[in-house]
Amino acid sequence: MKGRRRGTPATAGLIVAILVGFGIEIIKGAWTNGEVLAELGAILRENIMEKHEYWRLVSAMFLHGDGTIKGTLLHLLMNLWALFQLGTLYEIMFGTRRFLWIYFVTGIVASITSMFVTGGPSVGASGAIFGLLG
């Protein structure tokens, strides 16, 4: 009897969601424009603290950009590669539910940290990916 191979639907779903987010950024011109990126859901301390836009703590995990085309593409590709490598392994090891819990909790904690450390809009899945690694 052959062993059953478990799939990694959450990892695939996160990768697709990040790519869809990036596609929206390209269409809107947000990948090189911080103001448009902020409108799409980047982390902005004032909006989160004063306007209670807590959704930004999650939406920023699906956006990528640093104001330059090369930097944005590098950021995106490195995050996708790391998510694919770590996600497929950890989702199989921990199960889909626990994998998603780790990804989103660490991503939100990273977003909160970024909110207090950076002065401008910040985005990216790096915090959630480092959370998986940890």
Coordinates of N, CA and C in Angstrom, one line a residue, residues 19 23 26 34 45-46 60 63-64 69 71 74 77 79 81-84 87 116 120 124 127:
L19 N 0.0 36.8 -5.0 CA 0.1 37.2 -6.4 C -1.0 38.0 -6.9
G23 N -0.9 41.7 -8.4 CA -1.5 42.1 -9.7 C -2.4 43.3 -9.5
I26 N 0.0 46.3 -9.4 CA 0.4 46.7 -10.8 C -0.7 47.4 -11.5
G34 N 3.9 54.9 -3.0 CA 3.6 54.7 -1.6 C 2.2 55.2 -1.2
R45 N 0.5 53.9 10.8 CA 0.3 54.0 12.2 C -0.9 54.9 12.5
E46 N -1.0 56.0 11.9 CA -2.1 57.0 12.1 C -3.5 56.3 11.8
A60 N -1.7 44.2 4.7 CA -0.3 44.5 4.4 C 0.5 43.2 4.1
L63 N 0.6 42.6 0.3 CA 1.1 43.6 -0.6 C 2.6 43.7 -0.5
H64 N 3.2 44.1 -1.6 CA 4.7 44.2 -1.6 C 5.1 45.5 -2.4
I69 N 11.0 49.4 -8.8 CA 10.6 48.1 -9.5 C 11.5 47.0 -9.1
G71 N 13.5 46.6 -6.4 CA 13.3 46.3 -5.0 C 12.0 45.6 -4.7
L74 N 12.2 42.0 -6.1 CA 13.1 41.2 -5.3 C 12.4 40.8 -4.0
L77 N 9.6 38.2 -4.9 CA 10.1 36.9 -5.3 C 10.8 36.2 -4.1
N79 N 10.0 36.6 -0.9 CA 8.9 36.1 0.0 C 8.2 34.9 -0.6
W81 N 9.4 32.6 -2.7 CA 10.3 31.5 -2.6 C 10.3 30.9 -1.2
A82 N 10.5 31.8 -0.2 CA 10.6 31.4 1.2 C 9.3 30.8 1.7
L83 N 8.2 31.4 1.3 CA 6.9 30.8 1.6 C 6.7 29.4 1.0
F84 N 7.1 29.3 -0.2 CA 6.9 28.0 -0.9 C 7.8 26.9 -0.1
G87 N 6.5 26.9 3.7 CA 5.1 26.6 3.8 C 4.8 25.1 3.5
F116 N 5.0 50.4 14.8 CA 5.7 51.3 15.8 C 7.1 51.6 15.4
G120 N 6.8 55.4 7.7 CA 5.8 55.5 6.6 C 5.1 54.2 6.4
G124 N 4.3 43.7 3.2 CA 5.1 42.5 2.9 C 4.7 41.3 3.8
G127 N 7.3 39.3 7.8 CA 7.1 39.0 9.2 C 6.4 37.7 9.4

